[in-house]
XYZ file of C-alpha atoms in Angstrom:
595
model
C 135.143 109.046 67.548
C 131.510 108.891 66.647
C 132.650 109.421 63.069
C 134.932 106.269 63.169
C 132.015 104.304 64.832
C 129.630 105.401 62.128
C 131.983 104.320 59.363
C 132.785 101.152 60.967
C 129.073 100.388 61.306
C 128.195 101.031 57.596
C 131.434 99.673 55.991
C 132.476 96.445 57.796
C 136.163 95.277 56.870
C 137.307 91.944 55.539
C 134.937 91.926 52.515
C 136.397 90.011 49.450
C 137.365 92.064 46.421
C 134.393 91.268 44.006
C 133.995 91.964 40.234
C 132.071 95.119 41.264
C 135.044 96.290 43.287
C 137.573 95.582 40.559
C 135.542 97.547 38.130
C 136.432 100.724 39.961
C 140.150 99.948 39.830
C 142.851 100.689 37.518
C 145.767 98.243 37.299
C 149.505 98.741 36.800
C 151.017 95.458 35.166
C 154.517 94.474 36.214
C 156.950 91.972 35.237
C 158.806 91.343 38.507
C 162.273 90.754 37.018
C 162.114 94.167 35.127
C 160.313 96.653 37.170
C 162.862 97.514 40.037
C 166.114 96.671 41.885
C 166.441 96.626 45.605
C 168.091 99.617 47.222
C 171.495 97.885 47.561
C 171.678 97.081 43.800
C 173.767 98.881 41.204
C 171.213 100.579 39.078
C 173.770 101.139 36.382
C 174.091 97.292 35.391
C 172.914 96.528 32.072
C 169.652 94.573 31.241
C 169.883 93.662 27.577
C 166.411 92.203 26.559
C 167.967 90.251 23.685
C 170.012 88.266 26.366
C 166.603 86.933 27.677
C 168.079 86.359 31.271
C 167.405 87.595 34.704
C 168.120 91.204 35.506
C 167.455 91.163 39.268
C 163.935 92.416 40.158
C 162.284 91.135 43.143
C 159.128 91.359 45.174
C 160.845 93.412 47.773
C 162.011 95.943 45.099
C 158.256 96.204 43.984
C 157.325 97.028 47.689
C 160.214 99.328 47.936
C 158.751 101.357 44.764
C 154.988 101.331 45.586
C 155.137 105.116 45.960
C 155.952 105.587 42.365
C 153.051 103.301 41.288
C 150.550 104.935 43.834
C 151.662 108.421 42.957
C 150.292 107.762 39.369
C 146.900 106.950 40.987
C 146.691 103.149 40.433
C 144.669 101.137 42.805
C 145.792 97.691 41.933
C 148.797 95.826 40.656
C 149.108 92.814 38.616
C 152.489 91.017 38.593
C 153.863 88.049 36.715
C 153.790 84.491 37.891
C 155.400 83.831 41.389
C 155.812 80.009 41.345
C 158.852 77.884 40.964
C 160.154 77.582 37.192
C 162.335 75.614 35.275
C 165.904 76.036 36.588
C 168.134 73.914 34.486
C 170.595 74.700 31.808
C 169.868 77.734 29.738
C 167.510 77.042 26.782
C 167.452 78.287 23.212
C 165.111 80.856 24.317
C 167.026 81.981 27.464
C 166.222 81.851 31.042
C 162.683 82.049 32.732
C 163.072 85.607 34.009
C 159.337 86.187 33.049
C 158.005 83.349 35.265
C 155.811 81.669 32.831
C 157.876 78.274 32.768
C 156.335 77.116 35.887
C 157.086 73.599 37.019
C 155.808 73.324 40.546
C 152.963 75.543 41.842
C 153.518 74.356 45.468
C 156.830 76.182 45.597
C 157.658 79.996 45.147
C 160.167 81.139 42.740
C 163.225 82.012 44.966
C 164.716 84.129 42.262
C 162.054 86.932 43.239
C 162.104 86.415 47.033
C 160.684 84.459 50.016
C 157.177 83.641 51.135
C 157.677 86.430 53.688
C 158.604 88.976 50.861
C 155.433 88.109 48.884
C 153.279 88.402 51.956
C 154.997 91.736 52.790
C 154.072 93.050 49.399
C 150.661 92.010 49.871
C 150.258 93.443 53.136
C 151.845 96.807 51.973
C 149.504 96.901 48.957
C 146.439 96.430 51.301
C 147.526 98.964 53.702
C 147.404 101.507 50.818
C 143.970 100.383 49.854
C 145.322 98.720 46.725
C 144.387 95.367 45.277
C 146.673 92.496 44.490
C 146.531 90.413 41.188
C 148.958 87.487 40.531
C 149.496 85.793 37.334
C 149.166 82.059 37.430
C 149.983 79.180 35.291
C 147.935 76.025 35.413
C 147.700 74.914 31.881
C 151.028 73.456 31.623
C 154.562 72.828 32.934
C 157.693 73.535 31.277
C 160.285 71.035 30.125
C 163.274 70.855 27.632
C 161.975 67.638 26.169
C 158.774 66.167 24.584
C 159.484 62.750 26.135
C 159.954 63.379 29.803
C 161.031 60.306 31.896
C 161.273 61.758 35.335
C 158.230 63.755 36.594
C 159.560 64.335 40.232
C 160.365 68.096 39.699
C 156.753 68.738 38.611
C 153.797 69.475 40.867
C 151.936 66.532 39.232
C 154.117 63.526 39.160
C 152.176 61.159 37.215
C 152.369 60.715 33.418
C 148.719 60.228 33.260
C 148.100 63.727 34.614
C 149.527 65.198 31.321
C 147.885 64.784 27.963
C 150.220 62.888 25.453
C 152.416 65.016 23.334
C 151.153 66.592 20.044
C 151.627 69.788 18.299
C 148.882 72.251 18.320
C 146.642 72.676 15.251
C 145.538 76.216 16.012
C 141.783 76.843 15.126
C 140.761 73.285 16.385
C 139.438 73.731 19.898
C 140.275 70.056 21.120
C 143.917 70.458 19.750
C 144.389 73.704 21.495
C 143.297 72.455 24.679
C 145.040 69.021 24.655
C 148.274 69.409 22.730
C 151.267 71.175 24.025
C 152.339 74.816 23.680
C 155.981 75.492 23.106
C 158.135 73.401 20.883
C 160.847 70.699 21.108
C 163.250 73.152 22.541
C 161.184 74.282 25.431
C 158.034 72.146 25.706
C 154.962 73.289 27.681
C 153.569 69.941 28.944
C 149.813 70.098 28.817
C 148.310 69.212 32.223
C 145.111 66.864 31.931
C 142.545 69.131 33.565
C 139.945 66.345 32.638
C 141.397 64.114 35.368
C 139.299 64.200 38.564
C 142.367 64.309 40.728
C 143.994 67.204 38.938
C 140.920 69.246 39.238
C 140.525 68.502 42.959
C 144.127 69.173 43.440
C 144.058 72.375 41.742
C 140.809 73.628 43.611
C 142.645 72.845 47.051
C 145.812 74.439 46.001
C 144.415 77.704 44.564
C 142.218 78.193 47.851
C 145.189 77.930 50.057
C 147.456 80.103 47.811
C 144.941 82.897 47.722
C 144.122 82.631 51.430
C 147.921 82.424 52.471
C 149.010 85.563 50.313
C 145.722 87.478 50.540
C 145.355 87.692 46.754
C 142.466 89.626 45.335
C 142.591 88.767 41.685
C 143.954 86.049 39.402
C 145.134 86.774 35.878
C 144.843 83.116 34.270
C 147.541 82.590 31.701
C 146.579 80.651 28.470
C 142.959 80.454 29.682
C 141.441 79.304 26.468
C 143.877 76.297 26.376
C 141.840 74.695 29.067
C 138.264 73.778 28.559
C 135.837 76.736 29.506
C 133.913 74.434 32.148
C 137.060 73.969 34.236
C 137.162 77.679 35.212
C 134.015 78.273 37.214
C 134.905 75.674 39.731
C 138.399 76.690 39.964
C 137.572 80.269 40.444
C 134.846 79.654 43.043
C 137.595 77.770 45.063
C 139.880 80.541 44.804
C 137.256 83.175 45.916
C 138.936 85.865 43.872
C 138.286 87.804 40.675
C 139.413 85.944 37.714
C 140.673 87.645 34.514
C 141.613 85.238 31.611
C 144.023 85.485 28.877
C 141.940 84.710 25.742
C 144.141 85.584 22.792
C 141.161 85.921 20.469
C 140.484 88.832 17.977
C 136.997 87.744 17.202
C 134.394 89.235 19.541
C 131.999 86.536 19.595
C 134.433 83.722 20.070
C 136.169 85.784 22.763
C 132.974 86.469 24.457
C 132.185 82.858 25.066
C 134.912 82.755 27.731
C 133.232 85.269 30.084
C 130.878 83.532 32.430
C 127.279 84.746 31.735
C 125.340 84.528 35.025
C 121.907 84.453 33.242
C 123.010 81.835 30.790
C 125.971 80.095 32.585
C 126.273 77.076 30.101
C 125.919 79.214 26.951
C 129.555 78.973 26.130
C 130.233 75.485 27.334
C 130.362 73.386 24.228
C 132.234 76.024 22.039
C 134.960 76.330 24.712
C 135.515 72.715 24.891
C 133.198 71.678 27.687
C 130.363 69.236 27.923
C 127.501 71.703 26.989
C 125.923 71.107 30.447
C 128.217 72.800 32.932
C 128.889 76.560 33.478
C 131.857 77.625 31.468
C 133.984 80.911 31.730
C 135.287 83.324 34.321
C 134.516 86.829 35.575
C 136.585 88.766 33.025
C 139.010 88.334 30.049
C 141.764 90.658 28.698
C 139.990 92.509 25.861
C 142.093 91.465 22.890
C 139.326 92.172 20.397
C 139.476 95.817 21.578
C 143.178 96.087 21.462
C 143.325 95.276 17.952
C 140.674 97.708 17.088
C 142.513 100.557 19.029
C 145.628 99.800 17.037
C 143.689 100.220 13.813
C 141.870 103.403 15.058
C 144.611 105.405 16.820
C 147.982 104.024 15.823
C 149.924 106.391 13.464
C 152.511 103.914 12.012
C 153.854 106.129 9.090
C 152.736 103.468 6.751
C 149.713 103.205 4.651
C 147.103 100.650 6.036
C 143.929 99.973 4.477
C 140.859 100.576 6.763
C 143.069 101.974 9.521
C 142.748 105.351 11.381
C 138.822 105.438 11.145
C 136.900 105.880 14.455
C 133.551 105.110 12.979
C 134.863 101.453 12.718
C 135.981 101.467 16.342
C 132.349 102.685 17.225
C 130.856 99.643 15.323
C 133.166 97.302 16.949
C 132.309 98.662 20.441
C 128.687 98.255 19.654
C 129.300 94.644 18.859
C 131.153 94.104 22.051
C 128.453 95.619 24.215
C 125.749 93.572 22.491
C 127.992 90.305 22.889
C 129.935 90.332 26.018
C 127.958 89.373 29.081
C 129.554 92.236 31.021
C 131.819 94.458 29.061
C 132.687 96.615 32.196
C 134.592 93.946 33.744
C 136.801 93.212 30.940
C 140.777 94.216 31.205
C 141.420 96.915 28.411
C 144.981 97.605 27.495
C 147.193 99.324 24.940
C 150.370 97.213 25.612
C 151.315 93.875 27.589
C 154.118 91.386 27.563
C 152.679 89.820 24.567
C 152.165 92.619 22.166
C 154.677 95.308 21.022
C 154.695 98.628 22.780
C 152.476 101.307 21.621
C 155.168 103.891 21.204
C 156.955 101.513 18.929
C 154.014 101.049 16.826
C 152.910 104.626 16.633
C 155.355 107.395 15.789
C 153.109 110.238 17.175
C 152.762 110.769 20.918
C 149.340 112.314 20.480
C 148.326 108.940 19.202
C 149.229 107.516 22.496
C 147.609 110.130 24.533
C 144.302 109.788 22.765
C 144.311 105.972 22.933
C 144.977 106.173 26.714
C 142.187 108.700 27.074
C 139.829 106.460 25.252
C 140.804 103.600 27.513
C 140.005 105.452 30.559
C 136.639 106.901 29.044
C 135.363 103.471 27.882
C 133.788 100.450 29.421
C 136.233 98.226 31.237
C 139.077 98.050 33.646
C 142.043 100.098 32.446
C 145.364 98.187 32.498
C 148.799 100.151 31.957
C 151.832 97.998 31.353
C 154.975 99.128 33.085
C 157.162 101.376 30.914
C 154.244 102.715 28.842
C 154.476 105.798 31.013
C 158.195 106.232 30.194
C 157.533 106.033 26.280
C 159.070 102.535 26.076
C 159.347 101.414 22.211
C 160.150 97.747 22.474
C 158.723 95.479 19.754
C 157.649 92.063 20.046
C 158.714 89.692 22.932
C 161.428 89.773 24.141
C 161.918 93.369 23.246
C 158.789 94.555 25.030
C 160.169 93.302 28.450
C 162.657 96.333 29.116
C 164.056 97.044 32.573
C 162.283 100.197 34.044
C 165.148 101.436 36.318
C 167.286 103.077 33.519
C 164.299 105.399 32.911
C 165.049 106.865 36.429
C 161.196 106.732 36.921
C 160.909 110.144 35.323
C 157.848 112.346 35.432
C 157.014 112.226 31.750
C 154.011 113.785 29.983
C 152.609 110.352 29.608
C 152.860 109.733 33.318
C 151.246 113.003 34.067
C 148.193 112.069 31.759
C 147.896 108.737 33.302
C 148.128 110.517 36.862
C 145.139 112.807 35.852
C 143.010 109.967 34.134
C 143.481 107.759 37.221
C 142.235 110.687 39.342
C 139.378 111.220 37.037
C 138.404 107.623 36.920
C 138.412 107.535 40.868
C 136.252 110.828 40.789
C 133.696 109.237 38.503
C 133.469 106.073 40.720
C 133.316 107.913 43.843
C 131.970 111.378 43.784
C 130.374 111.906 40.191
C 126.977 113.165 40.948
C 125.559 111.100 38.260
C 125.951 108.014 40.141
C 123.891 108.721 43.174
C 121.306 110.415 40.923
C 121.075 107.419 38.697
C 120.808 104.910 41.752
C 117.879 106.942 43.193
C 116.122 107.168 39.858
C 116.714 103.560 39.373
C 115.242 102.460 42.816
C 112.377 105.112 42.602
C 111.629 104.276 38.912
C 112.087 107.852 38.234
C 112.965 109.243 34.864
C 113.029 113.008 35.350
C 115.959 114.991 34.613
C 118.359 116.311 37.277
C 117.097 119.404 39.116
C 118.856 120.010 42.385
C 121.315 117.860 44.381
C 123.287 118.680 47.546
C 126.891 118.365 46.108
C 130.293 120.175 47.027
C 128.506 121.537 50.133
C 125.738 123.462 48.084
C 123.012 123.155 45.441
C 123.930 122.140 41.925
C 121.882 123.915 39.461
C 120.158 121.944 36.781
C 122.732 120.694 34.372
C 121.062 118.218 32.077
C 118.577 118.965 29.290
C 115.102 117.647 29.754
C 115.040 116.306 26.126
C 118.222 114.164 26.417
C 117.515 110.662 25.304
C 117.008 108.654 28.535
C 119.379 105.880 27.132
C 122.153 108.426 27.234
C 121.381 109.284 31.076
C 120.619 105.846 32.311
C 124.256 105.176 32.737
C 124.078 102.356 35.344
C 124.859 98.998 33.857
C 122.364 96.964 35.805
C 120.505 96.595 39.124
C 123.443 95.154 40.764
C 126.237 97.119 39.104
C 128.122 100.248 40.404
C 129.879 100.720 37.231
C 129.039 103.739 34.832
C 128.517 102.706 31.332
C 130.131 104.693 28.490
C 127.959 106.055 25.492
C 129.298 107.244 22.250
C 127.512 110.492 21.266
C 129.322 111.168 18.018
C 131.999 109.938 15.833
C 133.595 110.604 12.498
C 136.673 108.902 10.902
C 138.863 111.359 12.847
C 136.991 112.343 16.025
C 134.861 110.562 18.819
C 132.981 111.856 21.758
C 132.191 109.621 24.610
C 129.975 110.277 27.641
C 130.543 108.566 31.041
C 128.586 109.754 33.893
C 128.800 113.570 33.869
C 131.964 113.536 31.922
C 132.636 113.865 28.071
C 135.781 112.729 26.553
C 136.755 113.843 22.849
C 139.411 111.789 21.102
C 141.047 112.223 17.852
C 143.484 110.243 15.596
C 144.842 113.341 13.554
C 148.057 113.323 15.387
C 150.144 116.304 16.618
C 150.115 118.720 13.509
C 147.502 121.466 13.678
C 144.644 120.807 11.327
C 141.712 123.175 10.241
C 138.853 121.014 11.375
C 136.294 121.180 14.296
C 133.776 118.746 15.644
C 130.374 119.627 17.290
C 130.006 117.475 20.415
C 126.459 116.801 21.228
C 126.357 117.016 24.998
C 123.568 116.167 27.602
C 124.055 119.660 29.178
C 121.820 122.739 29.014
C 122.700 125.698 27.010
C 125.282 127.948 28.621
C 126.510 125.394 31.108
C 130.209 126.100 31.665
C 132.474 123.096 31.278
C 136.128 122.554 31.798
C 138.731 120.425 29.907
C 140.584 118.942 32.970
C 143.625 118.121 30.696
C 144.129 121.814 29.620
C 141.957 123.602 32.065
C 140.421 125.612 29.273
C 136.735 126.253 29.541
C 134.030 125.565 26.866
C 130.574 127.070 27.116
C 127.817 124.772 25.842
C 125.954 126.366 22.956
C 122.278 125.935 21.488
C 120.983 122.506 21.326
C 123.686 121.321 23.840
C 126.659 121.742 21.481
C 130.295 122.182 22.372
C 132.511 122.973 19.328
C 135.982 121.497 19.511
C 138.623 122.566 17.046
C 142.168 121.259 16.321
C 144.118 124.356 15.189
C 146.760 123.411 17.978
C 146.936 119.736 17.116
C 144.965 116.531 18.003
C 145.020 116.593 21.840
C 142.549 114.624 23.940
C 139.683 116.573 25.728
C 137.830 115.751 28.756
C 134.964 118.038 29.727
C 133.257 118.248 33.121
C 130.604 120.765 34.358
C 132.785 123.433 36.040
C 130.439 123.648 39.040
C 131.230 119.877 39.652
C 134.962 120.503 40.113
C 134.823 122.300 43.327
C 136.754 120.290 45.927
C 138.090 117.925 43.255
C 141.714 118.726 42.945
C 141.440 119.448 39.172
C 142.404 122.702 37.478
C 143.328 124.580 40.645
C 140.554 123.565 42.805
C 141.637 122.651 46.191
C 141.046 119.005 46.842
C 138.627 118.001 49.707
C 139.816 115.189 52.066
C 136.278 113.883 51.798
C 136.843 113.006 48.162
C 137.702 109.383 47.173
C 138.708 108.187 50.362
C 139.106 104.432 50.691
C 139.371 102.389 53.879
C 142.434 101.589 55.899
C 141.349 98.058 56.795
C 143.876 95.469 57.087
C 143.292 94.051 53.602
C 142.318 97.300 52.082
C 139.023 95.744 50.676
C 136.484 97.890 52.051
C 135.453 100.721 49.628
C 134.009 103.933 51.143
C 131.833 105.700 48.564
C 131.764 109.361 49.410
C 129.106 110.962 47.180
C 127.305 114.353 47.415
C 124.999 112.972 50.020
C 127.564 112.733 52.653
C 126.966 116.618 53.140
C 123.365 115.647 54.297
C 124.589 114.256 57.493
C 127.758 116.087 58.064
C 125.786 118.433 60.480
C 124.703 115.492 62.373
C 128.453 114.331 62.746
C 129.662 117.725 63.775
C 127.098 117.752 66.710
C 128.165 114.372 68.167
C 132.018 114.341 67.521
């Protein structure tokens, strides 16, 4: 009883999911129509992606299969748009099974269920301590003509509330933001977001929508096709975390769309704003990183100039860190519904495993697109939007890796001893090396070397951030080592065949410290000058090293998991995080007396 009182006192419920909270999460992306069928449906029914039509997935089917998602360790989901779509005759591009041809945001898409079904999905997610992100479309509405005469089926019913038709001249910001996406076969009518009534209506609508369905995060479709200074007001009205789709390869241009709290108007003019009002959103999908990962890891079987060079990835990461206002809140991915499947791009499974490992060890929020764990190989849209149920939701090697990485990511967020140590050092302005700390019920011996560069140990992004920052501590064309908290990840692009190469990993650990690779459970001893030697005589497998003493109670490599590790609240909305660190053991004795 006293324990419950203490927890309620220190961790009040009902807190909104902030950007800091989302940084600790991992996201599973779903196209509702293609993820699962309800229990009474025939799982053998075909779903041919080339037909571009509905296959029967619903919100209730997602709810019924949350165990599958949670068993992989995901702590959030992102689902495709939920609002009413075009429902007329079949178009040249098929039917709107994907949900992106929205016509009226005041109504839900009854193809996927009812309002109660969507609320039930939200409630079930929050009961499990998971967060809920919904894809929304506010840039446009769908039409089968570029000269509509009747606006009654649309949310905005006046012609003046849309920009006049014109085809987009890509590369021209004004054209991208005021002309229409799509084409004459399916025209995406561009909403006039300069109109004051439109802006006010959107602000009121998103506030009500988020509140009614208890939405924690919004994925903003076609975000760069609306001026940048529209988004701060819209996202503030929503009171939800906003992650925008900015389909942009250039790091600097992409970074302009992330709101910079210290310079909120910095990107206003270049993103189509007036130069005076704040511009951008909490986060964007990290497309610049995606293309760098393809070049660095994808083994396509074809020659490609400049490909498979991890030093180029290292340079690109450096540019991203110095350019984005907050790289730790970006959405990192290997696949989504707009790009080809990784296993279709790359012929070697170790390419996928190393790229996923990099994704989880690097700065940002990992996003896994449904089907990646089943090695789906679909190419460009629509081939990358397969139904998942024919897979049987099998327990594949990719799924097992993702499960381990999700557990690791949660361990790093909740109980990695570097986190509390860094916070104490920061608040006390102390730069000494780690000596002794209460962890796993005992004293942890000194692990880190005194001479380690402080920039490699000061892993907290900022005074207000709880996110660990990753540091690359070595890279060649073929191998890269990354430190995140007390963990070191070693990834390679050599593929499955054994190779007679080795790589010296410069760790922050003292000589003779025992480390464990949590992916293979093999042990590595730290040699002189903090070096761990990694060799690839058995092929290019990823490696994740953790000081072995930290693994007690972790559930990794035969260690019995402790019930105190990685707990989350069971509040009604699942929005209160309980951060269990080594320091909890300092007051366990007190609790045992009063319980």
